[in-house]
PDB file of C-alpha atoms in Angstrom:
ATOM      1  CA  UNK U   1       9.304  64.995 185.932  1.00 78.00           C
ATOM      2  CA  UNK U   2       8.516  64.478 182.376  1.00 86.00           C
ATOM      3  CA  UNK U   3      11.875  64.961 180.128  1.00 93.00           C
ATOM      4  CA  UNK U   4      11.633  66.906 176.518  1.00 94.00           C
ATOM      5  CA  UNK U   5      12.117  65.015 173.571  1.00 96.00           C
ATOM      6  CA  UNK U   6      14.984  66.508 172.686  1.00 96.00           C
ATOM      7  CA  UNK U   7      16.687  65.943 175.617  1.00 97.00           C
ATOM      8  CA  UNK U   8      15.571  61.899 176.110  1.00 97.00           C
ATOM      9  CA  UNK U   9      16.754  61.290 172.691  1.00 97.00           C
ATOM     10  CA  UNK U  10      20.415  62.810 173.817  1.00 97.00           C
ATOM     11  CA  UNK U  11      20.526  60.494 176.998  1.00 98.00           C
ATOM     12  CA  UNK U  12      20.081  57.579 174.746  1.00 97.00           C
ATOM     13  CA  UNK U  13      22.061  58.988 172.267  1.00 96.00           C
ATOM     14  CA  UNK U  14      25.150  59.194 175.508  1.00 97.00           C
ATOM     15  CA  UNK U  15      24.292  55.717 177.166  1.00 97.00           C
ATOM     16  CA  UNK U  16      24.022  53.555 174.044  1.00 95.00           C
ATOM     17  CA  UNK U  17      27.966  55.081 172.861  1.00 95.00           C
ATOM     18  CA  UNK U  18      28.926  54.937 176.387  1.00 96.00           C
ATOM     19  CA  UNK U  19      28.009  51.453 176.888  1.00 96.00           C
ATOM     20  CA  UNK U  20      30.490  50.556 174.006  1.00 93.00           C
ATOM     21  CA  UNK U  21      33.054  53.326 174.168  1.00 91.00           C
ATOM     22  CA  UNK U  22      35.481  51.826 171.778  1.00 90.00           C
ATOM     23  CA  UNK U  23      32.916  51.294 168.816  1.00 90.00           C
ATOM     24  CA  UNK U  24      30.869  53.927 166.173  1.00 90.00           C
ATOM     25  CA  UNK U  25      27.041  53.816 166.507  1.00 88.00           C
ATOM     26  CA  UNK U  26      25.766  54.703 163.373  1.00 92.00           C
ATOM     27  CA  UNK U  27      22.421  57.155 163.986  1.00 93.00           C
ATOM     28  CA  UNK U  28      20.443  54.716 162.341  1.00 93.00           C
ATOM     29  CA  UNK U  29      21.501  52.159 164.144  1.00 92.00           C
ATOM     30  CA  UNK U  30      20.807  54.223 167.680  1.00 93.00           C
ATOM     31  CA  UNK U  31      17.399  55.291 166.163  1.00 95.00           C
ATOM     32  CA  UNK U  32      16.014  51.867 165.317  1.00 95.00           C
ATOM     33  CA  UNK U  33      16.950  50.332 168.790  1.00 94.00           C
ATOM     34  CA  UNK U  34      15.443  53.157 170.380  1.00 96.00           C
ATOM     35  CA  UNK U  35      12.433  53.409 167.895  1.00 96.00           C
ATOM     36  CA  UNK U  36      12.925  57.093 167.064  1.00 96.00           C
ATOM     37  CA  UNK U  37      13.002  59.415 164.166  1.00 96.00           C
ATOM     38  CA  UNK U  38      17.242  59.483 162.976  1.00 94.00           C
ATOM     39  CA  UNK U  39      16.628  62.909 161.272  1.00 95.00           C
ATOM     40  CA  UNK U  40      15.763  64.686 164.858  1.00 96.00           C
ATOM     41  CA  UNK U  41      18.669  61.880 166.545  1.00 96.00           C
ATOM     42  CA  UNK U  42      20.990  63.362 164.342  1.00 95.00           C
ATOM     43  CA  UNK U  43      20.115  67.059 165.324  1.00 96.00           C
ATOM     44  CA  UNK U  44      20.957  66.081 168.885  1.00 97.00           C
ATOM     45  CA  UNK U  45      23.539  63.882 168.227  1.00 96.00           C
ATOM     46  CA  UNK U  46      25.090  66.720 166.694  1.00 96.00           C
ATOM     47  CA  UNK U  47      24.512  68.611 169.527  1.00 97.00           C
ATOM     48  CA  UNK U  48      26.348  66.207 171.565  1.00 97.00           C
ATOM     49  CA  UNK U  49      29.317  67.215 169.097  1.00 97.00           C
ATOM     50  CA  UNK U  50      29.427  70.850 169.729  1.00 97.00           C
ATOM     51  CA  UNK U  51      29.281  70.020 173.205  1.00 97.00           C
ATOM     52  CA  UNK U  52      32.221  67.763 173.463  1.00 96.00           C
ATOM     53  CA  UNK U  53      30.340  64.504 174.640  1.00 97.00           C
ATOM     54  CA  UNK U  54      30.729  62.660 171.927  1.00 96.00           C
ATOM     55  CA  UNK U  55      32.630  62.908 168.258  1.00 95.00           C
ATOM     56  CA  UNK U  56      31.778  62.376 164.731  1.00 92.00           C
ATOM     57  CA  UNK U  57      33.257  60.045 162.772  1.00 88.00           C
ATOM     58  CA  UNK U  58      33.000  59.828 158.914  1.00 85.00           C
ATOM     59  CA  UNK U  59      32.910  57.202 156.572  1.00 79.00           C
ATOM     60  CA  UNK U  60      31.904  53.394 156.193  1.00 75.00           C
ATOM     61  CA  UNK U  61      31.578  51.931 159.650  1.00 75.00           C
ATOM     62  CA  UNK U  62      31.282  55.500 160.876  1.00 80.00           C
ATOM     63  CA  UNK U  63      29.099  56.934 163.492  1.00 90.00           C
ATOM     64  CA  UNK U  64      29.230  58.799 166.671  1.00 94.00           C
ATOM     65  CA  UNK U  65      31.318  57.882 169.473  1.00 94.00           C
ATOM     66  CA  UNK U  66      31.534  58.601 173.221  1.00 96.00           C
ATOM     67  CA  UNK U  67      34.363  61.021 174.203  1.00 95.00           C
ATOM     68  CA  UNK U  68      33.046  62.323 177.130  1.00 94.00           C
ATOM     69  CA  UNK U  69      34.077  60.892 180.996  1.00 95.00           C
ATOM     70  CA  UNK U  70      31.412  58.347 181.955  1.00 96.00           C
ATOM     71  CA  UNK U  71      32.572  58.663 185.911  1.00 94.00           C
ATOM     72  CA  UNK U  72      32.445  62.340 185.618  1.00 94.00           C
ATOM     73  CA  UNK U  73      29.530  63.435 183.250  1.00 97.00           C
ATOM     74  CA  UNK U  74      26.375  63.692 185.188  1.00 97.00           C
ATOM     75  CA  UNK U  75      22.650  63.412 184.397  1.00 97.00           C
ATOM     76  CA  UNK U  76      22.039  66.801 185.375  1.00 97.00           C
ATOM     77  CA  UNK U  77      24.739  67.823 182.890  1.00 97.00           C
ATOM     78  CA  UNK U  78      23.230  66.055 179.718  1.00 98.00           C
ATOM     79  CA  UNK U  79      19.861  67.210 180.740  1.00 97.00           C
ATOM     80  CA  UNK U  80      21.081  70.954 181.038  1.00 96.00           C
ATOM     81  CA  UNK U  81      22.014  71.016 177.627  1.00 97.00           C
ATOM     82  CA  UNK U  82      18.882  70.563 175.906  1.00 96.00           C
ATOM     83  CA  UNK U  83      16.402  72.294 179.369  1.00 94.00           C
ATOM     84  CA  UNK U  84      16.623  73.534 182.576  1.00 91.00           C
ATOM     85  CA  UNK U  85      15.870  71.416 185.562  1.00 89.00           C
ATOM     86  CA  UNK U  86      13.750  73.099 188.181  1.00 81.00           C
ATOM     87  CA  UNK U  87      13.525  76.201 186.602  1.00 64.00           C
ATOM     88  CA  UNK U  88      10.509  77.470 187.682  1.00 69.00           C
ATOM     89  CA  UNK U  89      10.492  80.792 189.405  1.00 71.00           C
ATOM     90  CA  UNK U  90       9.068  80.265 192.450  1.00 72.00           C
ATOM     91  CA  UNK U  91       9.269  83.826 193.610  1.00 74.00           C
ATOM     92  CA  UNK U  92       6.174  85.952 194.256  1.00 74.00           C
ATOM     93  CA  UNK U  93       6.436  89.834 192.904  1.00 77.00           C
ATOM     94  CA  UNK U  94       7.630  92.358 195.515  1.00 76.00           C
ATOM     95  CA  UNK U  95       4.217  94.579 194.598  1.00 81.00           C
ATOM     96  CA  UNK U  96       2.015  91.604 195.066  1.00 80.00           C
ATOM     97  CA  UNK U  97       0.262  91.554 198.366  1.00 82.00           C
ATOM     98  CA  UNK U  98      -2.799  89.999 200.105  1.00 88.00           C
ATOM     99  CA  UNK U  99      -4.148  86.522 200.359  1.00 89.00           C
ATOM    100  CA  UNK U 100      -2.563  85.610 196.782  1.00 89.00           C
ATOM    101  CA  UNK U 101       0.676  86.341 197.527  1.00 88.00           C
ATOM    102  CA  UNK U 102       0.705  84.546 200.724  1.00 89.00           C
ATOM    103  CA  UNK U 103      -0.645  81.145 199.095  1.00 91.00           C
ATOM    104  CA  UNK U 104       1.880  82.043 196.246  1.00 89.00           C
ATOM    105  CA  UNK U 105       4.859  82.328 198.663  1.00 89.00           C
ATOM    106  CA  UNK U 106       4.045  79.192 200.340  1.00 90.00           C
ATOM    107  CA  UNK U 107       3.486  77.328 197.578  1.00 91.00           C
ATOM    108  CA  UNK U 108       6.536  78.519 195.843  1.00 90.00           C
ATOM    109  CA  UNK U 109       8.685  77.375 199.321  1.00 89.00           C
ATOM    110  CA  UNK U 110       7.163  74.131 198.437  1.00 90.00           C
ATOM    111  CA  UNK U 111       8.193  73.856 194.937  1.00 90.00           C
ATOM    112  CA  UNK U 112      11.762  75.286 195.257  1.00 89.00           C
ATOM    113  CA  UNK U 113      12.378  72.554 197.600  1.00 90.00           C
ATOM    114  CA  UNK U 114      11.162  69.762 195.066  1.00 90.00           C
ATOM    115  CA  UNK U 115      13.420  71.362 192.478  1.00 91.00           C
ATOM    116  CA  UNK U 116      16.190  71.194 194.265  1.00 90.00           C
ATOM    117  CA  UNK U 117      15.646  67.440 195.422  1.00 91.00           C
ATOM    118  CA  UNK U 118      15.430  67.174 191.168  1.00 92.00           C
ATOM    119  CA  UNK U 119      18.559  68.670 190.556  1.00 92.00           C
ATOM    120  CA  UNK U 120      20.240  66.997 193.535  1.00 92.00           C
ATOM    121  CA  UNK U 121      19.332  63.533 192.547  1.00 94.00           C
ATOM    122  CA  UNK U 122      20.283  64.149 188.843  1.00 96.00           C
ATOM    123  CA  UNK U 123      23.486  65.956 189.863  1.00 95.00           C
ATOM    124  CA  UNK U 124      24.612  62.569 191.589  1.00 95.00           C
ATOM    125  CA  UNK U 125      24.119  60.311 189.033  1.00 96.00           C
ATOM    126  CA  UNK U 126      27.121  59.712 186.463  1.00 97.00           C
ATOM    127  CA  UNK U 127      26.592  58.010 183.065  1.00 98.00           C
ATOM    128  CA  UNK U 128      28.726  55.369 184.637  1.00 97.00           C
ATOM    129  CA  UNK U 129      26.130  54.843 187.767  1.00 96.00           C
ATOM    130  CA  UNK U 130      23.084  54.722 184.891  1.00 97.00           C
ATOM    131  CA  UNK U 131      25.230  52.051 182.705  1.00 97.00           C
ATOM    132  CA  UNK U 132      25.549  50.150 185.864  1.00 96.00           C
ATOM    133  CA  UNK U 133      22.048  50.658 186.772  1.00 96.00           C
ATOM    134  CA  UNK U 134      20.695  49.419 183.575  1.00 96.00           C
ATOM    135  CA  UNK U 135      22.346  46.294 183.718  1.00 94.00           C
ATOM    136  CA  UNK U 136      21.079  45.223 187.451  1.00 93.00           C
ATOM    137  CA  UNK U 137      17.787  46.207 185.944  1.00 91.00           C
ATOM    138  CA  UNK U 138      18.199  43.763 182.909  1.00 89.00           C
ATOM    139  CA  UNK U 139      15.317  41.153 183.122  1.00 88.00           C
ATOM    140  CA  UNK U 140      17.085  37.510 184.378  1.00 82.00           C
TER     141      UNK U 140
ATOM    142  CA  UNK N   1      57.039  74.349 194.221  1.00 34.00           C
ATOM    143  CA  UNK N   2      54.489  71.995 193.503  1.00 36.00           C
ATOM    144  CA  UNK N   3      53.631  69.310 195.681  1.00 37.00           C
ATOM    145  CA  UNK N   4      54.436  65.691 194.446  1.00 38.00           C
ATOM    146  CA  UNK N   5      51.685  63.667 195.231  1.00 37.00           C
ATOM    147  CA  UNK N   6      52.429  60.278 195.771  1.00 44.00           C
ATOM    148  CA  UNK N   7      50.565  57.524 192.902  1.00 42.00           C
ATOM    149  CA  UNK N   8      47.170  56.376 194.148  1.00 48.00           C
ATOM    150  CA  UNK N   9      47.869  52.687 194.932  1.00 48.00           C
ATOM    151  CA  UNK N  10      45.842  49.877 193.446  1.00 53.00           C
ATOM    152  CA  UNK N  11      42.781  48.333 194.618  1.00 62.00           C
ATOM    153  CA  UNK N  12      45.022  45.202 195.330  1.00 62.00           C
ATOM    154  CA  UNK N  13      47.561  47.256 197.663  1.00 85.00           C
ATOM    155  CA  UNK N  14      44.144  48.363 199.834  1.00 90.00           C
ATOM    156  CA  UNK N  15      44.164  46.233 203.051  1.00 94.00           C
ATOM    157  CA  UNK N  16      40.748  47.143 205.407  1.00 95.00           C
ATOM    158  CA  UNK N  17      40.953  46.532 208.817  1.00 95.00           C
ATOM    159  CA  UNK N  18      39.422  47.881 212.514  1.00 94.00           C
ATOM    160  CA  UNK N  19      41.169  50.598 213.534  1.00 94.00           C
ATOM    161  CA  UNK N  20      43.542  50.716 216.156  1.00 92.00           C
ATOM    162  CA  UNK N  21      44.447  53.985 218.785  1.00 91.00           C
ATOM    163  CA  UNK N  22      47.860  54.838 216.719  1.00 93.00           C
ATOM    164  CA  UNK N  23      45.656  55.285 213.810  1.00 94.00           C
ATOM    165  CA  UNK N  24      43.621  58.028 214.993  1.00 95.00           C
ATOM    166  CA  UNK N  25      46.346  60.954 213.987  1.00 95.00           C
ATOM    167  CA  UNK N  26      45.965  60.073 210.542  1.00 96.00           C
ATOM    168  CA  UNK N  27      42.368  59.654 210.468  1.00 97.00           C
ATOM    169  CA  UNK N  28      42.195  63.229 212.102  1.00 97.00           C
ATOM    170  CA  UNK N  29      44.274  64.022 209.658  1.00 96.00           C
ATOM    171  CA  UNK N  30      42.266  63.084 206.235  1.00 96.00           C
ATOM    172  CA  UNK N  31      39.254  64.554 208.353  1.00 96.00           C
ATOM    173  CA  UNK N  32      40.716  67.673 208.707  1.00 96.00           C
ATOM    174  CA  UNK N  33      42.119  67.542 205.047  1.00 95.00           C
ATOM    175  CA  UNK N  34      39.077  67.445 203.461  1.00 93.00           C
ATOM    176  CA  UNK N  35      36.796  68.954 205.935  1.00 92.00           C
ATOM    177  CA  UNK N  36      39.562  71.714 206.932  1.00 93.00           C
ATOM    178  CA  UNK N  37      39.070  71.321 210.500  1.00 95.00           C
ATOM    179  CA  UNK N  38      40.624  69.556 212.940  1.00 96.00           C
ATOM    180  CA  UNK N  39      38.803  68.214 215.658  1.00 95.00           C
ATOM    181  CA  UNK N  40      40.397  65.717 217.941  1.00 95.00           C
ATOM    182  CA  UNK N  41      38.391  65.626 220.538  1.00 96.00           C
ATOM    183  CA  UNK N  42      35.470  64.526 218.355  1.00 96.00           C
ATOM    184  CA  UNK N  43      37.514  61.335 217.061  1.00 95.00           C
ATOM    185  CA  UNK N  44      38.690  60.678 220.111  1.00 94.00           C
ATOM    186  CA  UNK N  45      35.089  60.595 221.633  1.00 94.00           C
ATOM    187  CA  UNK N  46      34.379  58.480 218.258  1.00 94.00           C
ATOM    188  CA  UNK N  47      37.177  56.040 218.467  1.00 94.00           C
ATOM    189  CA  UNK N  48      35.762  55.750 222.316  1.00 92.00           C
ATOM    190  CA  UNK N  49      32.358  54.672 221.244  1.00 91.00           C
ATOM    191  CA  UNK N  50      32.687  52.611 218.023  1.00 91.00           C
ATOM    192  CA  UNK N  51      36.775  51.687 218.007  1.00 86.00           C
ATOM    193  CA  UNK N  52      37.341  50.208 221.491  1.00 78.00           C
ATOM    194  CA  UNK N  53      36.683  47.483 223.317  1.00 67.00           C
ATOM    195  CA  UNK N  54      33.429  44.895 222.368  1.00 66.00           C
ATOM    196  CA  UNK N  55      31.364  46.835 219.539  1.00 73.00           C
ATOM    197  CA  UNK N  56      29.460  44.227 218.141  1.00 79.00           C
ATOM    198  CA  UNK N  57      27.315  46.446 216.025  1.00 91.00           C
ATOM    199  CA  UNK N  58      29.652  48.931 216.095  1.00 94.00           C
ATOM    200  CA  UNK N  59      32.064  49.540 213.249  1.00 95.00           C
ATOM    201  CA  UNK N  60      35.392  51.556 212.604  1.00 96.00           C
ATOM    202  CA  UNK N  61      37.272  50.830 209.786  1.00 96.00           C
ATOM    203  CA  UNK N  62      40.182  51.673 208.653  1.00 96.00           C
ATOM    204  CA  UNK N  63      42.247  50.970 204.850  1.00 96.00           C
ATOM    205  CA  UNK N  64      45.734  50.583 205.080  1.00 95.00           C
ATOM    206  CA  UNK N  65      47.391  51.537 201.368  1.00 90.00           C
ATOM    207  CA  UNK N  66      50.766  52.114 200.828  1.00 83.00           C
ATOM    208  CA  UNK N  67      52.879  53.570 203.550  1.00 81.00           C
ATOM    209  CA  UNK N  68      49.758  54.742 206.011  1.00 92.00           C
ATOM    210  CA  UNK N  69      46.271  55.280 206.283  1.00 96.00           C
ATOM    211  CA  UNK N  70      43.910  55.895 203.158  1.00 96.00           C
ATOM    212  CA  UNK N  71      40.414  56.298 204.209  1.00 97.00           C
ATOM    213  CA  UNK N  72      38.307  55.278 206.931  1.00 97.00           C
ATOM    214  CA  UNK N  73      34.310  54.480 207.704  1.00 97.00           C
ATOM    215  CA  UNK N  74      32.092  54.256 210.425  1.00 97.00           C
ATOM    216  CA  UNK N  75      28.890  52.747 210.939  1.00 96.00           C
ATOM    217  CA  UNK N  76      26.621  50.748 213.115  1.00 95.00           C
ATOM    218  CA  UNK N  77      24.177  48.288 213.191  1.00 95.00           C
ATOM    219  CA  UNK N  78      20.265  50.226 214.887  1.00 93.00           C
ATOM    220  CA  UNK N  79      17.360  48.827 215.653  1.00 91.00           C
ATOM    221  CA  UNK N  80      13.774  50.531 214.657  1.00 89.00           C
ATOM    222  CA  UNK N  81      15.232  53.733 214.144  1.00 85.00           C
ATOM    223  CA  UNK N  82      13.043  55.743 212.463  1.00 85.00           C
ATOM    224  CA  UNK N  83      10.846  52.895 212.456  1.00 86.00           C
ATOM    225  CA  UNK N  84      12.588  50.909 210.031  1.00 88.00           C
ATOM    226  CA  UNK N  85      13.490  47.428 210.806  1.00 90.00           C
ATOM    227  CA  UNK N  86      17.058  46.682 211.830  1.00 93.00           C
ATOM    228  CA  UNK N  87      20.002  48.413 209.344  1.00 95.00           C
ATOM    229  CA  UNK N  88      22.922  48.768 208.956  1.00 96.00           C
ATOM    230  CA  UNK N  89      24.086  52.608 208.976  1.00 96.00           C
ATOM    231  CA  UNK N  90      26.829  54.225 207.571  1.00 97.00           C
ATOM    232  CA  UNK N  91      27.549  57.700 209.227  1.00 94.00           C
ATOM    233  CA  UNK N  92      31.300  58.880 207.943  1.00 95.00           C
ATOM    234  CA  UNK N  93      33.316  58.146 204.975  1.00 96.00           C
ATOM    235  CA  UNK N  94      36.521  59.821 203.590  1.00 96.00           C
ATOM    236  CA  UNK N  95      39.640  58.478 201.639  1.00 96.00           C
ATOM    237  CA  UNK N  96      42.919  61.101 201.853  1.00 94.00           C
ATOM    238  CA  UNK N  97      42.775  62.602 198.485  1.00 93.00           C
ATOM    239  CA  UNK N  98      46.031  61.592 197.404  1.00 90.00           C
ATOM    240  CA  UNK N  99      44.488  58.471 197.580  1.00 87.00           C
ATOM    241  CA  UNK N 100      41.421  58.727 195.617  1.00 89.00           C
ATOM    242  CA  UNK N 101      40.538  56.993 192.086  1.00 85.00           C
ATOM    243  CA  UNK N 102      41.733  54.067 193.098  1.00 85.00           C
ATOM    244  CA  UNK N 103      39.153  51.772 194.972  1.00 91.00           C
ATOM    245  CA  UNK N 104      39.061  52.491 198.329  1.00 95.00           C
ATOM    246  CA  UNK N 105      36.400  54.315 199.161  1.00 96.00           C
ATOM    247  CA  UNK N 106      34.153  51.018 197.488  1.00 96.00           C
ATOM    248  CA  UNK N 107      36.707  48.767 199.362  1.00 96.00           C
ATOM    249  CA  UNK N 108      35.754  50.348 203.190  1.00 97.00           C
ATOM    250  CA  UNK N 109      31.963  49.851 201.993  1.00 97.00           C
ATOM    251  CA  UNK N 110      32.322  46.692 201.121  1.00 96.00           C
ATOM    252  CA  UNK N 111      33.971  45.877 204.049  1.00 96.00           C
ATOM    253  CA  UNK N 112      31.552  47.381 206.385  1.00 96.00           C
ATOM    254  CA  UNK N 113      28.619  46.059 204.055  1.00 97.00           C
ATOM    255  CA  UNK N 114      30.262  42.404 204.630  1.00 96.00           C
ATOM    256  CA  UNK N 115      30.386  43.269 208.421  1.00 94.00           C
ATOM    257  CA  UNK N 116      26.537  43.868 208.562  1.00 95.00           C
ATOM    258  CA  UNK N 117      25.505  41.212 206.529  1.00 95.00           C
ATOM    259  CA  UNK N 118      27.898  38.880 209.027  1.00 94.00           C
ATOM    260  CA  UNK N 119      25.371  40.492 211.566  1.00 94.00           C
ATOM    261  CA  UNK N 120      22.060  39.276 209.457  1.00 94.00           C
ATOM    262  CA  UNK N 121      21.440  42.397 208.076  1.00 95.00           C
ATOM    263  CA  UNK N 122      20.426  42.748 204.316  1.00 94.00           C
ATOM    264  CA  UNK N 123      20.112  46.699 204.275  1.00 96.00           C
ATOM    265  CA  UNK N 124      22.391  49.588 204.130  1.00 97.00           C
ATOM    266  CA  UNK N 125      21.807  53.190 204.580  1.00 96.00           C
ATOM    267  CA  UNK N 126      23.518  56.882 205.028  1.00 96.00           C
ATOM    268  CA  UNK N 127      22.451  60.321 205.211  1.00 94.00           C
ATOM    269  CA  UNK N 128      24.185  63.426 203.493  1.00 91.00           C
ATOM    270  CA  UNK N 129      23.988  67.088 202.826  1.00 91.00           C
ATOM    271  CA  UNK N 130      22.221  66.864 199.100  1.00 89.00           C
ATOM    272  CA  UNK N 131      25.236  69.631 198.128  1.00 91.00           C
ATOM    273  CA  UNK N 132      27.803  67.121 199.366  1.00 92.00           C
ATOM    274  CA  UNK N 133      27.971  66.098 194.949  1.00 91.00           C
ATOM    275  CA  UNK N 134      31.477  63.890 195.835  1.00 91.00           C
ATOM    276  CA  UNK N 135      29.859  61.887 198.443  1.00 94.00           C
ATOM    277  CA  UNK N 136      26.380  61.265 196.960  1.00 94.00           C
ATOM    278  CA  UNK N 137      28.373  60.461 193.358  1.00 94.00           C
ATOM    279  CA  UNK N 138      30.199  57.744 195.199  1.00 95.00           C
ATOM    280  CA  UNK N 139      27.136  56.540 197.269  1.00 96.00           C
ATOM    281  CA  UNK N 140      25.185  56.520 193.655  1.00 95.00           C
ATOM    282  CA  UNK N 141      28.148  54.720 191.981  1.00 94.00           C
ATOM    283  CA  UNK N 142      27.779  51.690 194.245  1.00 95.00           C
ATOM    284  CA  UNK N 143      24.758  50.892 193.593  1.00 94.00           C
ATOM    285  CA  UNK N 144      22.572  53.259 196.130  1.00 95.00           C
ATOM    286  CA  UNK N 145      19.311  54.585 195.762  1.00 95.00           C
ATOM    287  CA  UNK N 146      17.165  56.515 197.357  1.00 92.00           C
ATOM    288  CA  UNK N 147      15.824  55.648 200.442  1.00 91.00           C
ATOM    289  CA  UNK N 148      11.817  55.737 201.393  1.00 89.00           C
ATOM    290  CA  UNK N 149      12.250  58.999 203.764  1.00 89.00           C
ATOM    291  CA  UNK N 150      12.578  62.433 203.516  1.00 88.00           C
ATOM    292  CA  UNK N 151      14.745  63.941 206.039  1.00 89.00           C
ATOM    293  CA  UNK N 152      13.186  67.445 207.635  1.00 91.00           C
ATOM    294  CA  UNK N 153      14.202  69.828 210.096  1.00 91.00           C
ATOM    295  CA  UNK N 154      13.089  72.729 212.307  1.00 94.00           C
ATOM    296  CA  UNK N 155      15.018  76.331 213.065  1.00 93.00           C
ATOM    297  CA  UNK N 156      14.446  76.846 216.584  1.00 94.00           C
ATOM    298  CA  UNK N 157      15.981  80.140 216.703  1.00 89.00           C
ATOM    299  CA  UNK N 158      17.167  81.824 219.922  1.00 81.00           C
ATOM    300  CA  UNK N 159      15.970  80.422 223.034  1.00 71.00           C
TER     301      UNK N 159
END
């Protein structure tokens, strides 16, 4: 599963504030440690505004901060924002008949079933689980 | 009226121990609060085969918090199963919901991790319905990933 910019730049953008919940994280700050563009962070940091995740604030020693609930926000949820997760249609037209739509329909049984082990996995996954996971993965 | 709901106690107040016969009305009880079904015969077949007598791979916990029961977990110790080398297994979880948010649900794991490791093993699994989000949050939240098979199944249909 290969994520959209867009939407990877968002899930850093949510586990760098929600790693330090109390502090600001300036966009440029975010962008350099992540080695990204700030002008397209900021578009979806400021998408993380409108949707309540995190909140602006202005000013010297401003930035963005985490609002949303770390033990409650999911990956799925962060990742819906920006794309939809298994959202292929999988479903063979009614009209279509023949060898085609047999293949079709059994590949499309196949394929349904790998979206929703996707959207399963993501689903169970808080921000608080992937803060926790990224620091047993820290090198010794 | 509303119902007042009594304060989730702290993880300090959570004390995990085997469970005992007069526990078993309260741990049908948070079963068939959260499941909404009450099955008695089930847990008492249940508390037959992992709650009595000499279970040494067998395990039925309960966590005492507050005035009664909190939660409860199950699991055993099996051998090749699925061809995996020996593991532990845990098969049911639950913690009243009164009672939730406040560490014991990761207290009974613990607990029954601590019990398999005391049995030399150094692996833990579980199995759940992939809609069960609850269940598979908690499971993710302490540290589980997933595991290297795919479970599969077969409609029969009428015989």
């Amino acid at each position: 599963m290969k994520l959209q910019k867009n939407t990877l730049y968002a899930l850093y953008g949510i586990l760098d504030s929600a790693s330090r919940p109390d502090e600001q994280m300036p966009t440029g700050e975010i962008a350099k440690t992540y080695g990204v563009s700030p002008h397209h962070l900021a578009k979806v940091l400021r998408a993380l505004v409108r949707a309540g995740l995190v909140e602006s604030v202005r000013g010297v020693g401003g930035g963005y901060r985490f609002t949303g609930n770390a033990r409650r926000l999911t990956l799925l949820e962060v990742i819906e924002l920006f794309e939809r997760v298994g959202a292929g249609d999988h479903g063979v037209p009614a009209r279509r008949r023949g060898r085609r739509a047999e293949v079709e329909r059994a590949l499309g049984t196949v394929f349904a079933e790998i979206d929703e082990m996707s959207r399963a996995t993501l689903r169970s996954i808080s921000i608080a689980t992937m803060l926790k996971l990224i620091e047993r993965q820290r090198p010794a | 009226m509303s119902e007042r709901r009594k304060t989730p106690p702290g993880d300090a107040g959570v004390r995990v121990r085997n469970v005992q016969a007069g526990d078993l009305e309260a741990v049908i009880a948070i079963d068939a609060e959260v499941t909404r079904l009450r099955k008695p015969d089930y847990w008492a077949e249940i508390h037959r085969r992992y709650g009595s007598g000499r279970r040494q791979q067998r395990f039925f916990l309960v966590a005492e918090a507050g005035d009664g029961i909190a939660g409860y977990v199950i699991g055993e110790v099996r051998d090749w199963e699925f061809g995996s080398p020996r593991c532990g297994w845990v098969f049911a979880i639950s913690v009243r919901p009164g009672a939730r948010l406040a560490g014991v649900g990761s207290r009974l794991l613990e607990a029954i991790c601590a019990g398999f490791r005391g049995l030399g093993v150094t692996k833990v699994r579980t199995l759940l319905a992939r809609d069960n989000h609850l269940v598979l949050s908690f499971f993710r939240s302490q540290g589980m990933m997933a595991a290297p098979f795919i479970p599969l199944e077969l409609d029969l249909g009428q015989a």
